[in-house]
Short mmCIF file of C-alpha atoms and ligand atoms in Angstrom, two decimals:
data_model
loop_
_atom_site.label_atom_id
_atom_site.label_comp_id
_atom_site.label_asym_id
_atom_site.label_seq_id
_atom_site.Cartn_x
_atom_site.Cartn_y
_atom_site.Cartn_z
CA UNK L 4 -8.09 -1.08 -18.67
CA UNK L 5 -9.23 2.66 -18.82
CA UNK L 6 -8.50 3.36 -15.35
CA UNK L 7 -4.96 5.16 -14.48
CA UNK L 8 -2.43 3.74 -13.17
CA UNK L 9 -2.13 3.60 -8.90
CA UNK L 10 0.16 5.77 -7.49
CA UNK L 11 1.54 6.52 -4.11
CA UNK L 12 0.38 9.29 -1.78
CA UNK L 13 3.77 11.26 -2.43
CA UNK L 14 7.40 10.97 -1.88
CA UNK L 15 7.10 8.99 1.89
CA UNK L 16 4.52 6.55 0.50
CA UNK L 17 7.17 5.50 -2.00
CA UNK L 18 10.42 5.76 0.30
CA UNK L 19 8.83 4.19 3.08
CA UNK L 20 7.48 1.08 0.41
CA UNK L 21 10.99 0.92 -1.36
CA UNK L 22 12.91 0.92 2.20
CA UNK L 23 10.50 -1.29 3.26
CA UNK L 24 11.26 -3.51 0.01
CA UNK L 25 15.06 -3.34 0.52
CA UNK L 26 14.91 -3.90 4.28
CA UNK L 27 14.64 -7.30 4.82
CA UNK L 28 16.12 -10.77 5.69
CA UNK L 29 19.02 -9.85 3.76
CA UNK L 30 19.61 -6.98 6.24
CA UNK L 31 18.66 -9.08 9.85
CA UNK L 32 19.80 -12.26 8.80
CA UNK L 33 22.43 -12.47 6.21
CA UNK L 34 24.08 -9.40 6.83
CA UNK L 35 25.35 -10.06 9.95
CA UNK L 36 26.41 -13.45 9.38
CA UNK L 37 28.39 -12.84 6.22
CA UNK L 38 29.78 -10.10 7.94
CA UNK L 39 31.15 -12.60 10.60
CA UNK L 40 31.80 -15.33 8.38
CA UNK L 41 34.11 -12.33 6.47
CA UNK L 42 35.67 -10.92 10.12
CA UNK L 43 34.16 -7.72 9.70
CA UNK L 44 35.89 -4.70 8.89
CA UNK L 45 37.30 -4.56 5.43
CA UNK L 46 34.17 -7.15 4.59
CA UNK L 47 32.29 -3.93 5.65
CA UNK L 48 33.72 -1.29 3.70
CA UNK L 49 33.60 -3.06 0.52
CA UNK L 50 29.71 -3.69 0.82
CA UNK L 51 29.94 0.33 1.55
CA UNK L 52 31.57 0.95 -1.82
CA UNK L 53 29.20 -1.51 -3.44
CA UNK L 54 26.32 -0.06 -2.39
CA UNK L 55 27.62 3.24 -3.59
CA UNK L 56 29.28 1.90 -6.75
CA UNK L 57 27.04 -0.41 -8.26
CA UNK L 58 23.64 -0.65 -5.92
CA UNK L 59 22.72 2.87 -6.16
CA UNK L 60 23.58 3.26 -9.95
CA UNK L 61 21.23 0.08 -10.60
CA UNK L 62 18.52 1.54 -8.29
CA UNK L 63 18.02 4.59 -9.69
CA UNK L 64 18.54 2.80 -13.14
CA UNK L 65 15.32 0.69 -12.26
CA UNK L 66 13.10 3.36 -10.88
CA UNK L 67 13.68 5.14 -14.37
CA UNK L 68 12.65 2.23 -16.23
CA UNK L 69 9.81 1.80 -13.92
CA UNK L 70 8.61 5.65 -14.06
CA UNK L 71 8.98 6.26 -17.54
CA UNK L 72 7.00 3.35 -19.15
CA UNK L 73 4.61 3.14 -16.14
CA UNK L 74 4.61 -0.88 -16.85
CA UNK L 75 5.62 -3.60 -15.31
CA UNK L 76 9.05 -5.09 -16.22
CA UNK L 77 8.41 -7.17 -19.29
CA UNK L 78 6.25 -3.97 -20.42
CA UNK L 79 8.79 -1.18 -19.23
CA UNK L 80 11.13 -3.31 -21.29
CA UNK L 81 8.98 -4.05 -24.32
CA UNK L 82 7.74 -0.10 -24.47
CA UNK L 83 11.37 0.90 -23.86
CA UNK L 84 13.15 -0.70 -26.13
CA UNK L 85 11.03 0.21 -29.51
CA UNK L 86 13.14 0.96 -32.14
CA UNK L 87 16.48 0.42 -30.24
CA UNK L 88 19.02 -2.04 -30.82
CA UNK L 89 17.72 -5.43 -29.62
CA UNK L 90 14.02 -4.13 -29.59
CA UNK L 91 11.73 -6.79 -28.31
CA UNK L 92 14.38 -9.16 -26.89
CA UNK L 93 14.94 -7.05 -24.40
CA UNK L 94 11.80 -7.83 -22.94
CA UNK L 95 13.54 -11.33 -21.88
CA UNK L 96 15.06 -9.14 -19.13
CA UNK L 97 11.78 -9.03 -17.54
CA UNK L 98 10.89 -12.53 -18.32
CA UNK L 99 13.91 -13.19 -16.28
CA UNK L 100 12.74 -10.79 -13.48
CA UNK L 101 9.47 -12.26 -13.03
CA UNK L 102 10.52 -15.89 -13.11
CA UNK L 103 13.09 -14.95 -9.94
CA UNK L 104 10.75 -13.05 -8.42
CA UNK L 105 8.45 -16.03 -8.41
CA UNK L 106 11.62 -18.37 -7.53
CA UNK L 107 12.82 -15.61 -4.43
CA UNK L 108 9.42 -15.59 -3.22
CA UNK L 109 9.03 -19.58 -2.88
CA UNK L 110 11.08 -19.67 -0.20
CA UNK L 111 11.59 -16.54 1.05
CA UNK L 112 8.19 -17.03 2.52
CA UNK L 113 9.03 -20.46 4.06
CA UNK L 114 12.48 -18.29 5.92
CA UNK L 115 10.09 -15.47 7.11
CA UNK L 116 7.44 -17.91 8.51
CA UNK L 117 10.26 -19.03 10.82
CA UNK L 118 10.21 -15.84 12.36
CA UNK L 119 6.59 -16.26 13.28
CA UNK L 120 7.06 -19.72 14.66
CA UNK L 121 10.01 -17.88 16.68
CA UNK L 122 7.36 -15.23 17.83
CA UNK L 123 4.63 -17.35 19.35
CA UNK L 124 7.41 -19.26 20.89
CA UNK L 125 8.99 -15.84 22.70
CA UNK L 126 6.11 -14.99 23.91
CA UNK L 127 4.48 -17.88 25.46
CA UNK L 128 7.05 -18.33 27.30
CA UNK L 129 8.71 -21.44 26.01
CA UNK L 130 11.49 -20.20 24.07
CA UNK L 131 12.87 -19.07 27.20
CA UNK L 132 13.02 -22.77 28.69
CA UNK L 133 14.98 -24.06 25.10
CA UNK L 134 17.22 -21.20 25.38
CA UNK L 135 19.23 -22.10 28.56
CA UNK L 136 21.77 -23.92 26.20
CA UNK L 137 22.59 -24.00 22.45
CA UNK L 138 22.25 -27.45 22.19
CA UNK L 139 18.27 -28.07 23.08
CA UNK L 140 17.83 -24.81 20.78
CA UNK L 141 19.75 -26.76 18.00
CA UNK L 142 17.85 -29.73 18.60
CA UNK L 143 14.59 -27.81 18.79
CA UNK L 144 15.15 -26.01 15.39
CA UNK L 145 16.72 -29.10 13.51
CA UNK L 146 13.38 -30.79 14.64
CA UNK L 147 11.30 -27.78 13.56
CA UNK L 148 13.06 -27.86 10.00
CA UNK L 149 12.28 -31.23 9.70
CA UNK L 150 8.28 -31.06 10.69
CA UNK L 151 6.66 -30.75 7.47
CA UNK L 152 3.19 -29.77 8.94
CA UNK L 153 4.82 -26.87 10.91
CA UNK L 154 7.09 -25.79 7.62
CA UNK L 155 3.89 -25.88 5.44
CA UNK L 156 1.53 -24.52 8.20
CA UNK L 157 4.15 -21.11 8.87
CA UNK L 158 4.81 -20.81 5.11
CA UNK L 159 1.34 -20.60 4.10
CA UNK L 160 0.99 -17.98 6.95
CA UNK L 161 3.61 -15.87 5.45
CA UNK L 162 2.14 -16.17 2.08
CA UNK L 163 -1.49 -15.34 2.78
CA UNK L 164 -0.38 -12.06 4.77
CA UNK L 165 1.58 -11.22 1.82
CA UNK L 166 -1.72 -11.71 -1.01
CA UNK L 167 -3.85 -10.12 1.91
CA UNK L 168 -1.76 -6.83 1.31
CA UNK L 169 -0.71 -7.06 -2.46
CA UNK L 170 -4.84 -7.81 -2.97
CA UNK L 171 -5.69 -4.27 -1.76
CA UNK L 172 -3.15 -2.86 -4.15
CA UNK L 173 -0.54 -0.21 -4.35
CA UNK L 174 -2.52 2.55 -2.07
CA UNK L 175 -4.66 0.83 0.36
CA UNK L 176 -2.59 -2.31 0.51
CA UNK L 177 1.34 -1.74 -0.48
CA UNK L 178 1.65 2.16 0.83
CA UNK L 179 -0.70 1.46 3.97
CA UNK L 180 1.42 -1.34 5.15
CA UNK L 181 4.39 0.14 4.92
CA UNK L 182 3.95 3.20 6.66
CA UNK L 183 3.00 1.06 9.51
CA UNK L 184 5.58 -1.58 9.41
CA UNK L 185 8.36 0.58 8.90
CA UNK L 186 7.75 3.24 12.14
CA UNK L 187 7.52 0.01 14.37
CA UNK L 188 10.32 -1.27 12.70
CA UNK L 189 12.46 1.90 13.26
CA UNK L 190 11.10 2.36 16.71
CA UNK L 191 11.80 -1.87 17.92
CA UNK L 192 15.29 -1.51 16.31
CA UNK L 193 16.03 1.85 18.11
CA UNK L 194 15.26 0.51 22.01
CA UNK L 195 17.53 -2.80 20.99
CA UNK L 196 20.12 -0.35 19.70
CA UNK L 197 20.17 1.55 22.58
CA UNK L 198 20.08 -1.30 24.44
CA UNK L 199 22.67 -3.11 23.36
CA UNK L 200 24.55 0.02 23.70
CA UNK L 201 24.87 -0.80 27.62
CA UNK L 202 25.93 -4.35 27.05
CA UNK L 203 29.71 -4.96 27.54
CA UNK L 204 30.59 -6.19 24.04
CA UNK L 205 29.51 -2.99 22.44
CA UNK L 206 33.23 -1.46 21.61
CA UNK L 207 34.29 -4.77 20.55
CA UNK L 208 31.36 -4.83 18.30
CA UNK L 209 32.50 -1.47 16.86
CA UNK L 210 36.35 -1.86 16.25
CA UNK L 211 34.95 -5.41 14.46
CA UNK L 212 32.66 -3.62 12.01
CA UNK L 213 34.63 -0.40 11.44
CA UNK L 214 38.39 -1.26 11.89
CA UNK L 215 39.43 -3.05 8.84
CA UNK L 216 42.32 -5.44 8.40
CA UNK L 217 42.98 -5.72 4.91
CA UNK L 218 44.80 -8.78 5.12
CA UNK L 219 41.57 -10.40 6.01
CA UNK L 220 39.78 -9.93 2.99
CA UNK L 221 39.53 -12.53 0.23
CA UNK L 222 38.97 -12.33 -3.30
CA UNK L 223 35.51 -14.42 -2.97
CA UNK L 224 35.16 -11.74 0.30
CA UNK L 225 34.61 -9.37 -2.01
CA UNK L 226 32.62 -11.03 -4.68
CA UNK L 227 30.22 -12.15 -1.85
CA UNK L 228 29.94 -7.87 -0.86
CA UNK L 229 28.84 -7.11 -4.38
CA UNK L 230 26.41 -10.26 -4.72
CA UNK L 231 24.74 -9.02 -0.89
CA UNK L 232 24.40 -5.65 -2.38
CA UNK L 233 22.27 -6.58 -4.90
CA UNK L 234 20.17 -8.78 -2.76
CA UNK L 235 19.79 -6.35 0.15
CA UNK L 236 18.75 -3.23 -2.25
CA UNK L 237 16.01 -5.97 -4.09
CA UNK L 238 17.69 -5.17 -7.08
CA UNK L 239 17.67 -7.32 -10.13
CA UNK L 240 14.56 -8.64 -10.50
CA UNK L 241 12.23 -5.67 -11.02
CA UNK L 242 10.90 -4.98 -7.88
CA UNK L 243 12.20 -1.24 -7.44
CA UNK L 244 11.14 -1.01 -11.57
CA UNK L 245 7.63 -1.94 -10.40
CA UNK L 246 7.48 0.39 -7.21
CA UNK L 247 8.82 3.24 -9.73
CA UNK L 248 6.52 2.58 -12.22
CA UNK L 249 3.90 4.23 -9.32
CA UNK L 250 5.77 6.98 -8.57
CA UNK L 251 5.04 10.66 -9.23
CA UNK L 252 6.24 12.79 -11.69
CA UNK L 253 7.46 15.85 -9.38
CA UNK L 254 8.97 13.74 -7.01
CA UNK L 255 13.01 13.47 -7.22
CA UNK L 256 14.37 9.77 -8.04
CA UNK L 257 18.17 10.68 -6.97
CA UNK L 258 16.86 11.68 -3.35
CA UNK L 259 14.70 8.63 -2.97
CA UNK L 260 16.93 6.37 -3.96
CA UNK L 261 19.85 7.88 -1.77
CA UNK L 262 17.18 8.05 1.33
CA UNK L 263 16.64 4.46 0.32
CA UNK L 264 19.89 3.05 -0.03
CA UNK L 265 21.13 5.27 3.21
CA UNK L 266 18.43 3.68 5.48
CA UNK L 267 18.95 0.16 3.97
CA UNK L 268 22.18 0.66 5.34
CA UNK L 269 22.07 1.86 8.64
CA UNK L 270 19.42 -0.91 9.14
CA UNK L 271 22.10 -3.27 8.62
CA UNK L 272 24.68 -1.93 10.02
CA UNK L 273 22.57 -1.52 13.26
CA UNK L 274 21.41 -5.33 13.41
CA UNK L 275 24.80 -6.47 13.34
CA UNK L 276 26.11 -3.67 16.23
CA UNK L 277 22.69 -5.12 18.53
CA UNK L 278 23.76 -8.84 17.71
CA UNK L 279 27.65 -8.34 17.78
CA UNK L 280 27.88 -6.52 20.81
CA UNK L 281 25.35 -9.12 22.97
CA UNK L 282 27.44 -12.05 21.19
CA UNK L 283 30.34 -10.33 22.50
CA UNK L 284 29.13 -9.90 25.94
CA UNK L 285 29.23 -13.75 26.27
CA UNK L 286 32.08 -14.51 23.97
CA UNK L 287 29.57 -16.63 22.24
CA UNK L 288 31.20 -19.26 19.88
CA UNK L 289 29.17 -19.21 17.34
CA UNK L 290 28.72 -22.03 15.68
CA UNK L 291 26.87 -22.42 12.19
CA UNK L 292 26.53 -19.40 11.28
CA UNK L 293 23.38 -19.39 8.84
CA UNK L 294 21.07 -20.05 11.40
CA UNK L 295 22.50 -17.97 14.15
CA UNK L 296 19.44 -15.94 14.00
CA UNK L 297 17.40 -19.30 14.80
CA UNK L 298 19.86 -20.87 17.45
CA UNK L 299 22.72 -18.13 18.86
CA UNK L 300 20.87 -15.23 19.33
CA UNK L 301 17.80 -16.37 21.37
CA UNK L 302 20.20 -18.09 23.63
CA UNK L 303 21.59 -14.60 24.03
CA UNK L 304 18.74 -12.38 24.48
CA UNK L 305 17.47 -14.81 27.40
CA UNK L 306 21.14 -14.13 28.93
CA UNK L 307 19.43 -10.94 29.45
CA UNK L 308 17.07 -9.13 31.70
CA UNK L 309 13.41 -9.21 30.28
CA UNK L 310 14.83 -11.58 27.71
CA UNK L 311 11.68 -13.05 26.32
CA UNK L 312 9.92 -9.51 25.75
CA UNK L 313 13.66 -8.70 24.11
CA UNK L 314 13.60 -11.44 21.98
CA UNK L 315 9.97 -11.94 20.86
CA UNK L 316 10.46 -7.98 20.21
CA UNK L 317 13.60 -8.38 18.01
CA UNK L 318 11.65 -11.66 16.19
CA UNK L 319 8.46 -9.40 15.31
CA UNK L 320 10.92 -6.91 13.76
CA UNK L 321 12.46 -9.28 11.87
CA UNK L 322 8.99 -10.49 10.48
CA UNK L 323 7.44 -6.85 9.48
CA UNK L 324 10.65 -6.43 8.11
CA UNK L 325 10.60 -9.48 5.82
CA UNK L 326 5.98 -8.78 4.96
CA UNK L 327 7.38 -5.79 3.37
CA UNK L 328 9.69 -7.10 1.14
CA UNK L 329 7.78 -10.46 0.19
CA UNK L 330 4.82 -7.78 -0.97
CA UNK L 331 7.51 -6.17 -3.39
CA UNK L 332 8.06 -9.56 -4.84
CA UNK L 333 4.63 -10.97 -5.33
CA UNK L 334 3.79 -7.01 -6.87
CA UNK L 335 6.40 -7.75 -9.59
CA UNK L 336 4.85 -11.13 -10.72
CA UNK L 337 0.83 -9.72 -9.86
CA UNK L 338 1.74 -6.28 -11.66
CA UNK L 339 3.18 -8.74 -15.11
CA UNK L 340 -0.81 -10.53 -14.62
CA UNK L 341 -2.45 -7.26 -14.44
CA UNK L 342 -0.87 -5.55 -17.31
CA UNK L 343 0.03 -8.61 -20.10
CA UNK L 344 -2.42 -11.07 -19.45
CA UNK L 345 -5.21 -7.88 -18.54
CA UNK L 346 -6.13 -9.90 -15.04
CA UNK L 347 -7.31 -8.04 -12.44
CA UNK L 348 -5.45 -6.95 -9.25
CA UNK L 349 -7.67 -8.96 -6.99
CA UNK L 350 -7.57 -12.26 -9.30
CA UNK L 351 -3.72 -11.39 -9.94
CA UNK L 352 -2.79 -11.90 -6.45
CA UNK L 353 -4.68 -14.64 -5.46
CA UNK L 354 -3.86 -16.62 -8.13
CA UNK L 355 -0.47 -15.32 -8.41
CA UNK L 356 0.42 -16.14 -4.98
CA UNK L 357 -1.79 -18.89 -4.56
CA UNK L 358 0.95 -20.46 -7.63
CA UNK L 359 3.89 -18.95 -5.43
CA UNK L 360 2.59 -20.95 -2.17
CA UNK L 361 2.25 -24.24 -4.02
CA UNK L 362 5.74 -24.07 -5.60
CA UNK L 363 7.12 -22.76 -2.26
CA UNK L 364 6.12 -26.33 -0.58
CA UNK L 365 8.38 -28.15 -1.94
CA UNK L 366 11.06 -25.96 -0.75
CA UNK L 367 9.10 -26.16 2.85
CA UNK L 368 9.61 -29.98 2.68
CA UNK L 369 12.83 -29.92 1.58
CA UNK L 370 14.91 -28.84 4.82
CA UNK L 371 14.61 -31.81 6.36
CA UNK L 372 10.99 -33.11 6.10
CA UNK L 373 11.20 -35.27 2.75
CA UNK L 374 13.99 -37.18 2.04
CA UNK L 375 13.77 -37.16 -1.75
CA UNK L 376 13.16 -33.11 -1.52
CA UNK L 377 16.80 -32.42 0.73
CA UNK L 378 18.61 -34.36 -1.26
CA UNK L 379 17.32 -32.76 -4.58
CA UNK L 380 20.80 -31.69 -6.16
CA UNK L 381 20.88 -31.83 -10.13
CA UNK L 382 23.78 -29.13 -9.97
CA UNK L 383 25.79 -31.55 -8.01
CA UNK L 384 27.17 -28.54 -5.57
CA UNK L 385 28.35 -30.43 -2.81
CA UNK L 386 26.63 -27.70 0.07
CA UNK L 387 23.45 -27.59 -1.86
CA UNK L 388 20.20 -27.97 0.46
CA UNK L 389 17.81 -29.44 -1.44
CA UNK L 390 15.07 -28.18 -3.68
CA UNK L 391 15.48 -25.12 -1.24
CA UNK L 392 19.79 -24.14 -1.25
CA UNK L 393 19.18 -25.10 -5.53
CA UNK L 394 16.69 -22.43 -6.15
CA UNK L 395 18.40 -19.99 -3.60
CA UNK L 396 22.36 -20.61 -5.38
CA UNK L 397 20.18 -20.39 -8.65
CA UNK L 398 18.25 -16.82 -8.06
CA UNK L 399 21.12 -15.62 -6.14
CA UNK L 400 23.79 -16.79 -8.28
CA UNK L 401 22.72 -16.32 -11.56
CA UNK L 402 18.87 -14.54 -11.85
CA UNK L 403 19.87 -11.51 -9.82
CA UNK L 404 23.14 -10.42 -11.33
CA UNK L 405 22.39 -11.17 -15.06
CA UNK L 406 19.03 -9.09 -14.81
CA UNK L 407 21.01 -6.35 -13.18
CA UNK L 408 23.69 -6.62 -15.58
CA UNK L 409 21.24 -5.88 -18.61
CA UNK L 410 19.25 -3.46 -16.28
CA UNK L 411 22.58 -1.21 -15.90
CA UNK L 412 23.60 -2.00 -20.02
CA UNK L 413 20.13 -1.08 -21.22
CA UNK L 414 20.02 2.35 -19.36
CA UNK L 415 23.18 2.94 -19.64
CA UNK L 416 23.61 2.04 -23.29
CA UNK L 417 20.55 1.80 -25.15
CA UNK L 418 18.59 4.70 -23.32
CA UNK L 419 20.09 7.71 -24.66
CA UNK L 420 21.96 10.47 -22.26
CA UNK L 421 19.28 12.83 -22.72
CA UNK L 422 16.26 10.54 -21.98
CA UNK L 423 17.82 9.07 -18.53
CA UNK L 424 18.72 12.70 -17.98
CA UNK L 425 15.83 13.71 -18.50
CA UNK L 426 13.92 11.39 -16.04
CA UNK L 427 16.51 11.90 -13.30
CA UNK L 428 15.85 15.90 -13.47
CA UNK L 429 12.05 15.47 -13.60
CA UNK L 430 11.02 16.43 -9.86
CA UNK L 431 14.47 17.02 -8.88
CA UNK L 432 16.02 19.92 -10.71
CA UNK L 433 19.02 20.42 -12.67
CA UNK L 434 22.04 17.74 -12.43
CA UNK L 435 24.92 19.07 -12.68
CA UNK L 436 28.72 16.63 -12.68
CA UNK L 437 26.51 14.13 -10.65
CA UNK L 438 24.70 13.29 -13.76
CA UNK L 439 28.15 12.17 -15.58
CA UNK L 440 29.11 10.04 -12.44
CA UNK L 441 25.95 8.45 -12.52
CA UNK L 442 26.22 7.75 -16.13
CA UNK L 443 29.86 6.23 -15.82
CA UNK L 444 29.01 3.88 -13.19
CA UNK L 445 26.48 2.44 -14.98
CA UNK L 446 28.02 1.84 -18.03
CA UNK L 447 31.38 0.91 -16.53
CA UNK L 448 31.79 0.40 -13.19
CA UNK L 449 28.39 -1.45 -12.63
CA UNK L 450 28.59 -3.72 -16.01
CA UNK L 451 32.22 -4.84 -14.57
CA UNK L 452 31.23 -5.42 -11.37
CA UNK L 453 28.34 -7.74 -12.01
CA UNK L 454 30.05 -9.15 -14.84
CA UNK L 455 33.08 -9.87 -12.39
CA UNK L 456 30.38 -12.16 -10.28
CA UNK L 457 29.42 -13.86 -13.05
CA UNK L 458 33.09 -15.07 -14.67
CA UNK L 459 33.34 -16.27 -10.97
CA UNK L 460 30.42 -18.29 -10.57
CA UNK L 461 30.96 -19.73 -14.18
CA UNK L 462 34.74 -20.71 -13.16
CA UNK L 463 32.85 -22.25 -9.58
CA UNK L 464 33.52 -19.73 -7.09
CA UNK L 465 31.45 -20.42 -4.59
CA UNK L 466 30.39 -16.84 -2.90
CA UNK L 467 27.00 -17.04 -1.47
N1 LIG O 16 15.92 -6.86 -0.28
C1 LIG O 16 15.18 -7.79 0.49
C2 LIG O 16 16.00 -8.27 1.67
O1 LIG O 16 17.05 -7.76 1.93
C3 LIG O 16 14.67 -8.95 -0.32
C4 LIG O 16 14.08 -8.58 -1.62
C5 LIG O 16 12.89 -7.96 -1.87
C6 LIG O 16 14.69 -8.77 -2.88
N2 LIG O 16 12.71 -7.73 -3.21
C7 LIG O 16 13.82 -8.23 -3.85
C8 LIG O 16 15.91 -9.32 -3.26
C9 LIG O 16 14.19 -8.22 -5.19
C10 LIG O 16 16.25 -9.34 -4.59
C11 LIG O 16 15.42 -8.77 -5.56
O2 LIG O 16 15.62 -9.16 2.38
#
């Protein structure tokens, strides 16, 4: 393996990739209907001061782990840790990373293929004909769930696009697709903003997201904001490690990962004011919440003028959106191939994802297609879907916020001050109190926080 390691184009290849990475399902999908689920407001400002409290810390954590070892996780950690405390065993942190990412991916692909089934169905026309009341839309996507040709058929559709791009690598694949997903992105998301700007719900939509009534917030309201931060930013599993183990030298990791975590942000606040202020319009009563992306909101959009070119618009968003953050999944697990087991990047992703696709079917058949598969439940939690809501509570639950927790202890801990300082400053400049902040949150505030989700979920909490 003589050849040097890939690296992006400069500082918009890998802001655009990362963005791209955080900005996702998470931000069109769950976002907005925990933020309901939580009444808005206070819900909101926590996730603010999670983002800023533990996400970023962690983030810029990772893309120093990433840069400096120029490995993938299970390497970064294994070349990191060399004559520190806990030497090699920290490598299980990217173990851990790497089995998620393979977990995540599963059936994050069979979620995003939805969006492609939702698509066609916009477009030609039909969608409009289901949407003239919730109930044939319900009908239509409990009987989609439970078609196991169609769930295979759009899950191996999401899959192959995703090998098709991590197969031409970090460059011509990874960087190239996400500076043109992300523009489209921006520029779809912009005309439904302003659009929904003229709708009649729009205030009510504000004063829901930004006035907050304390008294509304829960203790397992809060826990929920930290666990969605972690999700939305992709941290956790290695996937901002990986993307910053490409990343130049003389670019600036504190401004990338603010630019990051600032536009993973607005995307998600945005998606809820478009969806609020149209379910507002109507005063909608919404019903089950996790699918209203699936069964409210195309029933809304058609409410509209031009509804089908509105809604098979705001569907092909939601799909770019979710390609670019399956490839920084499947890059964490092809990256471990190509540097352990010496693969190469073509053979890494095929065979890599090829692995993914296969384990990913029986999460496919398992939301309603095969009896044996939905009723899968060795946890015994009594809202668990299947082989599918098992793996999700599992990665969610427990993969995500132990690998951050180690993530923030290592660097904050085992990495001395002047080697994180030093990786922070290279391509940025001097840091002056920001550096101590930084360093305090992720030894303090960020190891309390996650460990906070954890006690919970041990005692049963139930906050995904
Ligand atoms: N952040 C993405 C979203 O919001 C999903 C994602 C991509 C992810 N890579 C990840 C989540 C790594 C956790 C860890 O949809």
């Amino acid at each position: 393996m003589a050849t040097p390691r890939a690296q992006w184009s400069g500082r918009l290849g890998f802001v655009l990739a990362a963005a791209g990475s955080a900005i996702g399902l998470g931000n069109l999908w769950k976002f907005p209907y925990i933020t309901l689920e939580n009444q808005g407001g206070a819900f909101v400002l926590v996730y603010l001061a999670a983002i800023a409290v533990v996400g970023a810390p962690i983030m810029a954590a990772e893309i120093i782990l990433g840069r400096r070892s120029r490995r993938n996780p299970v390497g970064a950690f294994g070349l990191l840790s060399e004559g520190k405390p806990g030497g090699r065993a920290w490598k299980g942190v990217g173990y851990l990373g790497v089995v998620a990412g393979f977990v995540i991916l599963s059936y994050y692909s069979m979620i995003a293929g939805w969006t492609i089934r939702y698509i066609l169905l916009a477009f030609s026309g039909s969608l409009g004909e289901l949407a003239h009341s919730p109930e044939s839309l319900e009908a239509f996507f409990g009987s989609f769930l439970a078609n196991p040709g169609a769930q295979v058929l759009f899950h191996t559709l999401f899959m192959g696009a995703t090998v098709a791009v991590v197969f031409f690598g970090v460059g011509r694949g990874i960087e190239r697709a996400a500076k043109l997903l992300m523009p489209i992105l921006f520029v779809i998301l912009m005309i439904l903003a302003v659009y929904s700007i003229t709708t009649p719900g729009f205030g009510r939509a504000l004063s829901f997201l930004f006035r907050p009534n304390f008294a509304d917030l829960s203790a397992s309201s809060v826990l929920e904001a930290l666990g969605h931060s972690f999700f939305t930013l992709s941290l956790g599993l290695g996937s901002m490690l990986t993307y910053g183990s490409y990343m130049r030298r003389r670019d600036s990791i504190p401004r990338s990962t603010l630019t990051i975590c600032a536009l993973d942000t607005l995307i998600a606040i945005m998606a809820c004011l478009i969806m609020f202020s149209i379910i507002f319009s109507f005063d909608f009563e919404v019903s089950k919440s996790s699918t209203i992306l699936f069964t409210t909101i195309p029933v809304i959009f058609f409410k509209l003028p031009g509804g089908a070119v509105i809604c098979g618009l705001f569907y092909l968003l939601v799909s770019f959106a979710a390609l670019s953050s399956t490839i920084s999944i499947l890059e964490v697990v092809a990256s471990f191939a190509i540097d352990e087991l010496g693969w190469h990047r073509r053979r890494a992703a095929v065979t890599t994802g090829v692995a993914i696709w296969l384990f990913g079917i029986l999460s496919a058949l398992s939301v309603g297609g095969v009896q044996t598969l939905s009723s899968f439940n060795p946890i015994g939690r009594p809202s668990t879907l299947g082989v599918f809501g098992t793996l999700d509570y599992l990665a969610s639950n427990w993969f995500l916020p132990v690998g951050g927790l180690f993530i923030a202890l290592f660097t904050g801990w085992i990495l001395t001050r002047e080697e994180t300082r030093d990786e922070l400053e290279e391509g940025n400049g001097r840091l002056g109190w920001s550096f101590g902040i930084w360093r305090f949150m992720l030894r303090f505030a960020a190891p309390a926080a996650v460990g906070a989700i954890i006690v919970s979920v041990l005692l049963g909490a139930e906050y995904q």
